[in-house]
PDB file of C-alpha atoms in Angstrom:
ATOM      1  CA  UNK A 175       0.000   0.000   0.000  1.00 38.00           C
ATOM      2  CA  UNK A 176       1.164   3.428  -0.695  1.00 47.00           C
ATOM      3  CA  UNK A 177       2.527   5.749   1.739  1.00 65.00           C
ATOM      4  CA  UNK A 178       2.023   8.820  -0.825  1.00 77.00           C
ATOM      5  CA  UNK A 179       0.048  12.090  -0.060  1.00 85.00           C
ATOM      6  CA  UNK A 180       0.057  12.189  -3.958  1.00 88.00           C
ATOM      7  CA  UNK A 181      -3.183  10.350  -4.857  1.00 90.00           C
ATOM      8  CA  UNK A 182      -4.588   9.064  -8.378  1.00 90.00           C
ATOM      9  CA  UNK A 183      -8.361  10.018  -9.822  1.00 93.00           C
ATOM     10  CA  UNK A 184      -8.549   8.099 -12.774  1.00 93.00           C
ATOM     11  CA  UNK A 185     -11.446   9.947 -15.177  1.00 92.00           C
ATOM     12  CA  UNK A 186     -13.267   6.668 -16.983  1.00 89.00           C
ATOM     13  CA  UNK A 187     -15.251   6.577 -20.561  1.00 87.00           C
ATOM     14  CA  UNK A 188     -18.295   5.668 -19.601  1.00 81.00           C
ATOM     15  CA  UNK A 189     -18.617   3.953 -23.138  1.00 81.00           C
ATOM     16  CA  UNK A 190     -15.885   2.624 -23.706  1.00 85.00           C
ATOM     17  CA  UNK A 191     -14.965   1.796 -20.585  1.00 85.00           C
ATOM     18  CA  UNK A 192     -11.404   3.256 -21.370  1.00 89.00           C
ATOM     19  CA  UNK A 193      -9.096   5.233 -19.032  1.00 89.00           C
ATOM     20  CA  UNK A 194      -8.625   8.378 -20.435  1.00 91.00           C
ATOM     21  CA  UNK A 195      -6.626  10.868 -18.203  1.00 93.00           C
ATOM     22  CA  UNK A 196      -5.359  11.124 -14.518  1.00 94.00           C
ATOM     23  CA  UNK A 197      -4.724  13.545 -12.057  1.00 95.00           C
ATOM     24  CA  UNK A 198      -3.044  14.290  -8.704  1.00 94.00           C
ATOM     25  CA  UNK A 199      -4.748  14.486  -5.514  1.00 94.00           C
ATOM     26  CA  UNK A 200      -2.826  15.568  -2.350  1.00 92.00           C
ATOM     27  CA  UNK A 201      -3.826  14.668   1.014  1.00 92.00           C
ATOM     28  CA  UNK A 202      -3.142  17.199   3.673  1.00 92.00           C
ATOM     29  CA  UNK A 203      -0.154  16.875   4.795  1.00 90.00           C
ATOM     30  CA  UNK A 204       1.366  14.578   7.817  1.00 91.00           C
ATOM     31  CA  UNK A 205       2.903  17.709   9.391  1.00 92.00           C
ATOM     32  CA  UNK A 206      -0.558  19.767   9.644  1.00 93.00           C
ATOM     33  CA  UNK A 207      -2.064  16.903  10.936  1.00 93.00           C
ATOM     34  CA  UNK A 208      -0.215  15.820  13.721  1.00 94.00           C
ATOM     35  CA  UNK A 209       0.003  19.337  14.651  1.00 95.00           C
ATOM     36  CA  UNK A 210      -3.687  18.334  15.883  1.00 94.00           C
ATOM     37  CA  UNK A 211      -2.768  15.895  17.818  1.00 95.00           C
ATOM     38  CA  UNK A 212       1.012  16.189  19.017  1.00 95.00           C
ATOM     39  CA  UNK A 213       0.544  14.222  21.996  1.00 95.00           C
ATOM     40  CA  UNK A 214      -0.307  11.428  20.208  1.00 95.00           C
ATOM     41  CA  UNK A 215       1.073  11.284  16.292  1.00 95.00           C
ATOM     42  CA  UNK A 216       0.612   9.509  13.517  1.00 93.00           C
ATOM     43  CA  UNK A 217       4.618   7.779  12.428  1.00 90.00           C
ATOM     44  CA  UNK A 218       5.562   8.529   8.797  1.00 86.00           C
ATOM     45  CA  UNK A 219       3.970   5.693   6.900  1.00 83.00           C
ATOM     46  CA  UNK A 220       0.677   6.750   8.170  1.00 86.00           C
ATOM     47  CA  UNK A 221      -0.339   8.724   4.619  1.00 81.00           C
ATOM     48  CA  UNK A 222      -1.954   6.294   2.325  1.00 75.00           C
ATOM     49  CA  UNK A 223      -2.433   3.816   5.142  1.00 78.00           C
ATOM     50  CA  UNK A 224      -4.576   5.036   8.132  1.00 84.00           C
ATOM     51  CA  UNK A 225      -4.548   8.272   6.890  1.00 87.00           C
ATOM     52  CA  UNK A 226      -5.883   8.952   3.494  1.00 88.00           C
ATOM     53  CA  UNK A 227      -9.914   9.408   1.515  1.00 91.00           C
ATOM     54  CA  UNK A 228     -12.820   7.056   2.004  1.00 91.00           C
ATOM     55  CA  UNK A 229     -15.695   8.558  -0.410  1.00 93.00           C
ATOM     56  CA  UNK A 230     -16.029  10.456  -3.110  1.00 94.00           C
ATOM     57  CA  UNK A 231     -19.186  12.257  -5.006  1.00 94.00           C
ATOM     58  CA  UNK A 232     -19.983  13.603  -8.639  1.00 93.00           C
ATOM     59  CA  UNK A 233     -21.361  17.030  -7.880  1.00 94.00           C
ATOM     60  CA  UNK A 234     -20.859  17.897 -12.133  1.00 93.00           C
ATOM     61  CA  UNK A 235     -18.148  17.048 -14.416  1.00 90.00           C
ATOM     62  CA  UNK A 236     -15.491  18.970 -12.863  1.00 94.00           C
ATOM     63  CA  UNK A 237     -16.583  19.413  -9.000  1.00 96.00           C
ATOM     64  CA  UNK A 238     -16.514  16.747  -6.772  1.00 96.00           C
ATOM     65  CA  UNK A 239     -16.705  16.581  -3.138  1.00 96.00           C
ATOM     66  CA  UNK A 240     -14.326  13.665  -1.048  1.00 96.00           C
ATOM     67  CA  UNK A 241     -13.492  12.457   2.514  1.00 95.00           C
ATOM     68  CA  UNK A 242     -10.828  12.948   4.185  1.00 95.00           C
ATOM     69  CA  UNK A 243      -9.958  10.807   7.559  1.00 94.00           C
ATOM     70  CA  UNK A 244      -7.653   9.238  10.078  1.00 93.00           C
ATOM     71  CA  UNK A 245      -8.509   5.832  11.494  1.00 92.00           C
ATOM     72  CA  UNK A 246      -9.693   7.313  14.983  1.00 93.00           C
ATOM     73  CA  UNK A 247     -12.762   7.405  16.367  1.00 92.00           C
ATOM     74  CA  UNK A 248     -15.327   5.107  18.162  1.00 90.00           C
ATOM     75  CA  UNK A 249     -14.838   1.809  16.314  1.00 90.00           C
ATOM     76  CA  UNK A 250     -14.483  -2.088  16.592  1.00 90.00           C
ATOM     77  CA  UNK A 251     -10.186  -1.493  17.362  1.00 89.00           C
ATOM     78  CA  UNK A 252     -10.922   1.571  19.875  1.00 91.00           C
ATOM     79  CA  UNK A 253     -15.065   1.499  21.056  1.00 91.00           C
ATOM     80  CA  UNK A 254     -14.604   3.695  23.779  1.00 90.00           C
ATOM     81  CA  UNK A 255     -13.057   6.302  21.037  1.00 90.00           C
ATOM     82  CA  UNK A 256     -10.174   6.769  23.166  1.00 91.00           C
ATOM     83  CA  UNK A 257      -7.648   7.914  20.920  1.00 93.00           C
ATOM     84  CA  UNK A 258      -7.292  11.842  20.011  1.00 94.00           C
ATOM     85  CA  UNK A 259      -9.213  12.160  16.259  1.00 94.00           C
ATOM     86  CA  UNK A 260      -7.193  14.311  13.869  1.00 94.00           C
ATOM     87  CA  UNK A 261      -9.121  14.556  10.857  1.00 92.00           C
ATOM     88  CA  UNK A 262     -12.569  14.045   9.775  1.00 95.00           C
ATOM     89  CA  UNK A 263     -13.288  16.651   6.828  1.00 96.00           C
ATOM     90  CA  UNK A 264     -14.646  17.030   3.744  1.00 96.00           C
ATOM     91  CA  UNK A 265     -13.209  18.921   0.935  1.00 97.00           C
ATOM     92  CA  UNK A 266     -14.545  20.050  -2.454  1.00 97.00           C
ATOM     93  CA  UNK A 267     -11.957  19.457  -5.605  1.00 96.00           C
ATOM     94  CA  UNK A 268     -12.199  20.345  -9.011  1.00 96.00           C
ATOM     95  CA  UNK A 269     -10.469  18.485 -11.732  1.00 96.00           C
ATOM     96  CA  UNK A 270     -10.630  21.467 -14.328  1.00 95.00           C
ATOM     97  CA  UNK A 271      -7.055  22.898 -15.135  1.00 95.00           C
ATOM     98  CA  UNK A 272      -5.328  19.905 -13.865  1.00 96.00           C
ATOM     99  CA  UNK A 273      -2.268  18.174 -15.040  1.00 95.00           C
ATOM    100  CA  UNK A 274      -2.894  14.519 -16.736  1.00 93.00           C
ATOM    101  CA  UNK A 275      -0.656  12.588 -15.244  1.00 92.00           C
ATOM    102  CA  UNK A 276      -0.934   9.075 -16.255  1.00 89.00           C
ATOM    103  CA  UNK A 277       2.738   8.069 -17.112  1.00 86.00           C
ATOM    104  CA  UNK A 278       3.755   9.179 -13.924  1.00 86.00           C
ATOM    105  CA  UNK A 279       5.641   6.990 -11.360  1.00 84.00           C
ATOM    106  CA  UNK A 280       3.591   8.258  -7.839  1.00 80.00           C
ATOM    107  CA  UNK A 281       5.067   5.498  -5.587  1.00 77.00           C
ATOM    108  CA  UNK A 282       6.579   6.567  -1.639  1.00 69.00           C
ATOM    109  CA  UNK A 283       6.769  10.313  -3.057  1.00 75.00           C
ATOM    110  CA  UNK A 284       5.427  12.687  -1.109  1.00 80.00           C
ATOM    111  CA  UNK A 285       6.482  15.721  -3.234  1.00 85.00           C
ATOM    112  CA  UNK A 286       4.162  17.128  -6.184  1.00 89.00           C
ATOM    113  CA  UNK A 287       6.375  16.281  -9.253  1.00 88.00           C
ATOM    114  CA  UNK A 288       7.605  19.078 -11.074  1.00 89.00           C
ATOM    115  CA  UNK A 289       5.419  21.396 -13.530  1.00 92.00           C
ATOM    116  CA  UNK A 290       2.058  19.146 -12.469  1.00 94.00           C
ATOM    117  CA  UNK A 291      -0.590  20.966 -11.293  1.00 96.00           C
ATOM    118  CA  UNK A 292      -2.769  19.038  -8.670  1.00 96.00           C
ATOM    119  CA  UNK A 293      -6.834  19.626  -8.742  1.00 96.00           C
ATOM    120  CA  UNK A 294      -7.466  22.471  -6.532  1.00 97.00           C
ATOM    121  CA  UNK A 295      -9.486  21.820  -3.104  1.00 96.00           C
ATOM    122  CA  UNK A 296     -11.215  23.873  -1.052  1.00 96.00           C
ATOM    123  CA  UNK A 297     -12.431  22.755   3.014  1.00 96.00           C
ATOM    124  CA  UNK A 298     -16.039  21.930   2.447  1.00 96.00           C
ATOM    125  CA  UNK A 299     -16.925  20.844   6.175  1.00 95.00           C
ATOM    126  CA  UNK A 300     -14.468  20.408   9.040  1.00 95.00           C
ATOM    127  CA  UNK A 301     -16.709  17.325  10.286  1.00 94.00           C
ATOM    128  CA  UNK A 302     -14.583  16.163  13.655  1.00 93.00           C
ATOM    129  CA  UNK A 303     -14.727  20.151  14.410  1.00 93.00           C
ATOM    130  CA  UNK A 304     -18.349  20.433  13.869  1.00 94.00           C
ATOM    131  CA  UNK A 305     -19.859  17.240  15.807  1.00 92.00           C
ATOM    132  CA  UNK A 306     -17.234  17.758  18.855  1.00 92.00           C
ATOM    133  CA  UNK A 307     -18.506  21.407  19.748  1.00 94.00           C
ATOM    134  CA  UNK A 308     -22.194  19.667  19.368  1.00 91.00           C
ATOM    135  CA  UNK A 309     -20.909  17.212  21.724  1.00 90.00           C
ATOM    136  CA  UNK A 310     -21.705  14.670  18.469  1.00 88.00           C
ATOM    137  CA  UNK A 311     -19.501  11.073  19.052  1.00 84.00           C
ATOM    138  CA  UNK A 312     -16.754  10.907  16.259  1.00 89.00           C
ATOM    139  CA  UNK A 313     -16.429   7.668  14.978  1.00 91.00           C
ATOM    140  CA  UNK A 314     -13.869   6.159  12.905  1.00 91.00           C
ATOM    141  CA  UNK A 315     -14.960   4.950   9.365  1.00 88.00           C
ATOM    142  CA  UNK A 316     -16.477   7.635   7.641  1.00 90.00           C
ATOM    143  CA  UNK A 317     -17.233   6.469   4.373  1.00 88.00           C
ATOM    144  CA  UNK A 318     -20.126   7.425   2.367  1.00 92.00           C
ATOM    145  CA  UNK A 319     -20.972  10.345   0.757  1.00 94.00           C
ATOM    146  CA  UNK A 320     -24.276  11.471  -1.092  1.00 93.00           C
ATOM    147  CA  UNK A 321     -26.263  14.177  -1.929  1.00 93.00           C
ATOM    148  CA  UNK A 322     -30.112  14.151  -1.069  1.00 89.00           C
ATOM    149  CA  UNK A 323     -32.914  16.259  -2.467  1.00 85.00           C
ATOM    150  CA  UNK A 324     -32.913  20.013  -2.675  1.00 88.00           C
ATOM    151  CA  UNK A 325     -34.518  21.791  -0.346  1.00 89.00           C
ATOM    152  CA  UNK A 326     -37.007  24.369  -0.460  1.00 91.00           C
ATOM    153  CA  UNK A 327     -33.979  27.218  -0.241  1.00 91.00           C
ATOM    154  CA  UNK A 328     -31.876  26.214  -3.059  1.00 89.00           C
ATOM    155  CA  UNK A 329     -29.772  23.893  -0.849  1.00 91.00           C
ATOM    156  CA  UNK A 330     -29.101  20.034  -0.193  1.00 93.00           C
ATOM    157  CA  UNK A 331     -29.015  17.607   1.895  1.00 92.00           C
ATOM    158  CA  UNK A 332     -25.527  16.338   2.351  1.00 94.00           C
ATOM    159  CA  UNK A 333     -25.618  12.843   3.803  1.00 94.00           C
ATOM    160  CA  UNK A 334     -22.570  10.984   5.548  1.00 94.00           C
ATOM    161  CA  UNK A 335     -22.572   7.312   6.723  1.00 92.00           C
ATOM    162  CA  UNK A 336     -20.149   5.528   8.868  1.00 90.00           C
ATOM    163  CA  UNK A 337     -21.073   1.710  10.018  1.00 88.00           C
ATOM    164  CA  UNK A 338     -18.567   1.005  12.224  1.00 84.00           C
ATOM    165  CA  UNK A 339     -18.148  -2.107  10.680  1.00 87.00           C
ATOM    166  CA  UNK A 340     -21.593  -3.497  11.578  1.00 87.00           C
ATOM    167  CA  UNK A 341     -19.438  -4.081  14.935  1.00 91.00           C
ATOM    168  CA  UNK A 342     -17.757  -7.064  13.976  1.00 92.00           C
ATOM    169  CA  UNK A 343     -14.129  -7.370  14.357  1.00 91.00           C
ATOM    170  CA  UNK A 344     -11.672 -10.467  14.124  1.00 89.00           C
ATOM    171  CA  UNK A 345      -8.539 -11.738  15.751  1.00 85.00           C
ATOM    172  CA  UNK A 346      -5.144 -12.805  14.197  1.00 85.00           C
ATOM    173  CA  UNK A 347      -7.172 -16.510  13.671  1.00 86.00           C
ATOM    174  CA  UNK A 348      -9.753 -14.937  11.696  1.00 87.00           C
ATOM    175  CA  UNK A 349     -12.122 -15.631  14.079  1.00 90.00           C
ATOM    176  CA  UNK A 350     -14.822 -13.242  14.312  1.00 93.00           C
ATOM    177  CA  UNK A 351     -16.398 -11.297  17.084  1.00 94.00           C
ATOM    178  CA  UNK A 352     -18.700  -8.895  18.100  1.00 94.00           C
ATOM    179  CA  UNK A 353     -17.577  -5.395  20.118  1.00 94.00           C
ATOM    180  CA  UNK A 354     -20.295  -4.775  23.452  1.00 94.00           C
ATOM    181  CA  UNK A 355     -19.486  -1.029  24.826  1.00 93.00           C
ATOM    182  CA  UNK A 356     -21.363   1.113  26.996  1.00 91.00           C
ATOM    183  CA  UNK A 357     -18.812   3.977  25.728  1.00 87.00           C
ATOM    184  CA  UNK A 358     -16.867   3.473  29.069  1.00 89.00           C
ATOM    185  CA  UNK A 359     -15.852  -0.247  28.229  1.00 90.00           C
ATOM    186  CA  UNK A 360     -16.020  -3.015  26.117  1.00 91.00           C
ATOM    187  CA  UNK A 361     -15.880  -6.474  25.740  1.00 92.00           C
ATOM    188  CA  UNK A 362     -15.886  -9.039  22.656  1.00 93.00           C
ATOM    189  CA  UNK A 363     -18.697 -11.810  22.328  1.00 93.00           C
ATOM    190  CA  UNK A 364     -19.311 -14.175  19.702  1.00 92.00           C
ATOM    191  CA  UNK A 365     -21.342 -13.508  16.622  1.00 92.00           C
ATOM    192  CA  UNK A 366     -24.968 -12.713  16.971  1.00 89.00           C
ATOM    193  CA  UNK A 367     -24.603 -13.466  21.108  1.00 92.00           C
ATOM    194  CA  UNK A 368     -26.559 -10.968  22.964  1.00 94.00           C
ATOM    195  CA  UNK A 369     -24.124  -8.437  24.769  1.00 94.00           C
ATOM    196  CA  UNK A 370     -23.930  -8.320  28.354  1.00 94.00           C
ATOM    197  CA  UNK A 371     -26.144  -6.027  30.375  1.00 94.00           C
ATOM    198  CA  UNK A 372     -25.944  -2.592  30.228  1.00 94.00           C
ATOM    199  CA  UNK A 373     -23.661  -2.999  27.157  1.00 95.00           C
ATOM    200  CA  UNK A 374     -24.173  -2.689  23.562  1.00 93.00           C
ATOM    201  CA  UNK A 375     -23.395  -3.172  20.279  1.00 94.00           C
ATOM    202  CA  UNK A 376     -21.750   0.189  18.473  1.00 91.00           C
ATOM    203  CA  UNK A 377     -24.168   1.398  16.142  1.00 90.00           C
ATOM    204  CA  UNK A 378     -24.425   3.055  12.815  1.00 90.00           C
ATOM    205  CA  UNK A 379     -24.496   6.187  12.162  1.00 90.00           C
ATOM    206  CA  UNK A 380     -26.272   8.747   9.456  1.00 91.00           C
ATOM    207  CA  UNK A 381     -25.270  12.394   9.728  1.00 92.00           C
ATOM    208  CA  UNK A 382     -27.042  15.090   7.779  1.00 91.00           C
ATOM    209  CA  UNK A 383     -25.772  18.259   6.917  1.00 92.00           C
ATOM    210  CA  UNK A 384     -27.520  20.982   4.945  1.00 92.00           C
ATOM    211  CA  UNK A 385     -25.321  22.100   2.105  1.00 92.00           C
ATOM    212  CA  UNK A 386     -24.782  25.526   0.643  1.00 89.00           C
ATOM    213  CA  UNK A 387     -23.288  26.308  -2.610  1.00 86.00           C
ATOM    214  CA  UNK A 388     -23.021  23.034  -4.272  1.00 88.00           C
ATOM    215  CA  UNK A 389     -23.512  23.155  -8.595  1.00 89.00           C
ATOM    216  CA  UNK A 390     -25.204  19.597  -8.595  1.00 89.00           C
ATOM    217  CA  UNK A 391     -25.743  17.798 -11.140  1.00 87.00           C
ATOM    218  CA  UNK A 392     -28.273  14.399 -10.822  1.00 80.00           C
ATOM    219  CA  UNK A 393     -26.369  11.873 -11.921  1.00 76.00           C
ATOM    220  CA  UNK A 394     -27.903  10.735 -15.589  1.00 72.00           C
ATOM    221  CA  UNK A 395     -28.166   6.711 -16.161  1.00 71.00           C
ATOM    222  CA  UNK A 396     -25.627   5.413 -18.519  1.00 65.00           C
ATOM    223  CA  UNK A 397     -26.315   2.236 -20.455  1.00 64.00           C
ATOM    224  CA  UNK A 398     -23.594  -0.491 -20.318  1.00 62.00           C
ATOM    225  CA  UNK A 399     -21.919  -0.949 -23.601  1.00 56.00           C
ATOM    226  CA  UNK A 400     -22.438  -5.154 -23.158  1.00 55.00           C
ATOM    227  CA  UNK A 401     -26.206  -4.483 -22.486  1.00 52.00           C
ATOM    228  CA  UNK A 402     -26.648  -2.254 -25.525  1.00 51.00           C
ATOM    229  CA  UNK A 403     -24.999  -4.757 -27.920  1.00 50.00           C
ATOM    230  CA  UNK A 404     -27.265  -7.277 -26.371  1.00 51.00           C
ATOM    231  CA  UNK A 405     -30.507  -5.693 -26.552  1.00 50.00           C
ATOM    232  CA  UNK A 406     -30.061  -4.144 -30.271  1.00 52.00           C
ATOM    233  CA  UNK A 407     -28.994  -8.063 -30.429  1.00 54.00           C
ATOM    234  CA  UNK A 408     -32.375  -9.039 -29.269  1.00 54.00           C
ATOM    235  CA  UNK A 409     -34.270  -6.422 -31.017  1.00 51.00           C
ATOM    236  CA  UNK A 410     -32.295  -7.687 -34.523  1.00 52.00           C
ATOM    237  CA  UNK A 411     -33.260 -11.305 -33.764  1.00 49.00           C
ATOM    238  CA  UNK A 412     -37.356 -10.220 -33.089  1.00 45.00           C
ATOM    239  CA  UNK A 413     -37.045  -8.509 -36.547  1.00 45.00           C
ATOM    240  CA  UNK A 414     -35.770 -11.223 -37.543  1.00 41.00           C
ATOM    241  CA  UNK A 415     -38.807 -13.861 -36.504  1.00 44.00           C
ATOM    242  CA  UNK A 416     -41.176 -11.340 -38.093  1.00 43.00           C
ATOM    243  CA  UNK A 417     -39.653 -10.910 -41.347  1.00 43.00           C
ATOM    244  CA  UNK A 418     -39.643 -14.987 -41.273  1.00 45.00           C
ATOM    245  CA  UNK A 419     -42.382 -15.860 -39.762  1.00 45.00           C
ATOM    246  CA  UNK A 420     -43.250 -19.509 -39.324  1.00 45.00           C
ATOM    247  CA  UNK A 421     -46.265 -21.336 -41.389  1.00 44.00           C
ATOM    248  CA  UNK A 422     -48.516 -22.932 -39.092  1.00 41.00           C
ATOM    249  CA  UNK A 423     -49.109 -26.757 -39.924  1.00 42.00           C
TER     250      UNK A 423
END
């Protein structure tokens, strides 16, 4: 796995299914985040690993908005949510004016290569920021991203899931277990055991955010090039059986 700030979007032909350009993405950097958390830092592998994106959402053709995050939080490795949280944010990128970068060699470099110009982000939502001063739990896996309907204003509804795993968790074995917490402690019980009392299994979470300036676009179906082939196959062979149609004995 990569320890690289420098991250790949890879822009698809829908069509085709054919790769067409690449760009840079850059993490934040190690050094701004563990200025959030010096007591407790994240060592210098940590980009690309347990620090990197999660999610990421079409808002048009060139916008996008993506998830940033740590592995911190309430979770099946740390249900208490012990451990300081660094980052939990969302940014908003744009692709447009971009360097394609396809032929580059990425791998262990931190350092934008020369003459490349990343896609340009912007801090959408600082989410650990904005759920701590509510007093809000931060968990650790953030990771999904939608948009829901507009609202009456103009604005959307920015959803953000995190399932904690379903609270399942394994040993070195591969043995799996359920996490019980009452947010103080916790314990591990086998699958689909009840937890012991006044404990419980570490729930889901939906957060909902209303969202200003976004240019959405709905996303527009796209048929698969297989299915269209077989379909105009299937509408060839029904002409077919008309134009030839059998004689009844």
């Amino acid at each position: 796995m990569s320890s690289s700030r420098n991250l790949r979007i890879v822009e698809f032909d829908v069509a085709s299914g054919v790769s067409t350009k690449q760009f840079i993405y850059q993490t934040e950097s190690l050094a701004d985040i563990n200025a959030r958390v010096p007591d407790d830092p994240f060592g210098d592998n940590s980009q690309g690993r347990n620090i990197g994106i999660s999610a990421i959402i079409a808002l048009n053709d060139k916008e996008f908005l993506i998830i940033e995050r740590d592995n911190r939080g309430a979770g099946v490795d740390d249900p208490t949510g012990a451990a300081p949280v660094a980052r939990k944010r969302i940014y908003k990128i744009s692709i447009e004016g971009a360097t394609h970068i396809s032929a580059l060699d990425l791998t262990g470099s931190n350092d934008l290569p020369v003459g490349v110009t990343p896609v340009s982000k912007t801090l959408y939502l600082d989410l650990a920021g904005v759920l701590t001063a509510q007093s809000i739990p931060l968990v650790e896996k953030l990771e999904g991203i939608t948009v829901g309907k507009q609202l009456d204003d103009g604005s959307y509804a920015l959803i953000l899931g995190a399932d904690n795993d379903f609270s399942v968790t394994q040993n070195d074995d591969d043995v799996q277990f359920d996490v019980c917490t009452d947010g103080l402690t916790a314990q591990q019980v086998g699958l689909d055991r009840a937890c012991p009392a006044g404990l419980s299994l570490l729930p889901s979470y939906l957060y909902s955010f209303k969202a200003d300036g976004l240019k959405y676009m709905q996303p527009q179906a796209v048929r698969e090039p297989r299915v269209a082939m077989l379909m105009a196959l299937g509408l060839a062979g029904i002409g077919t059986m008309r134009a030839n149609p059998r004689k009844s004995k």
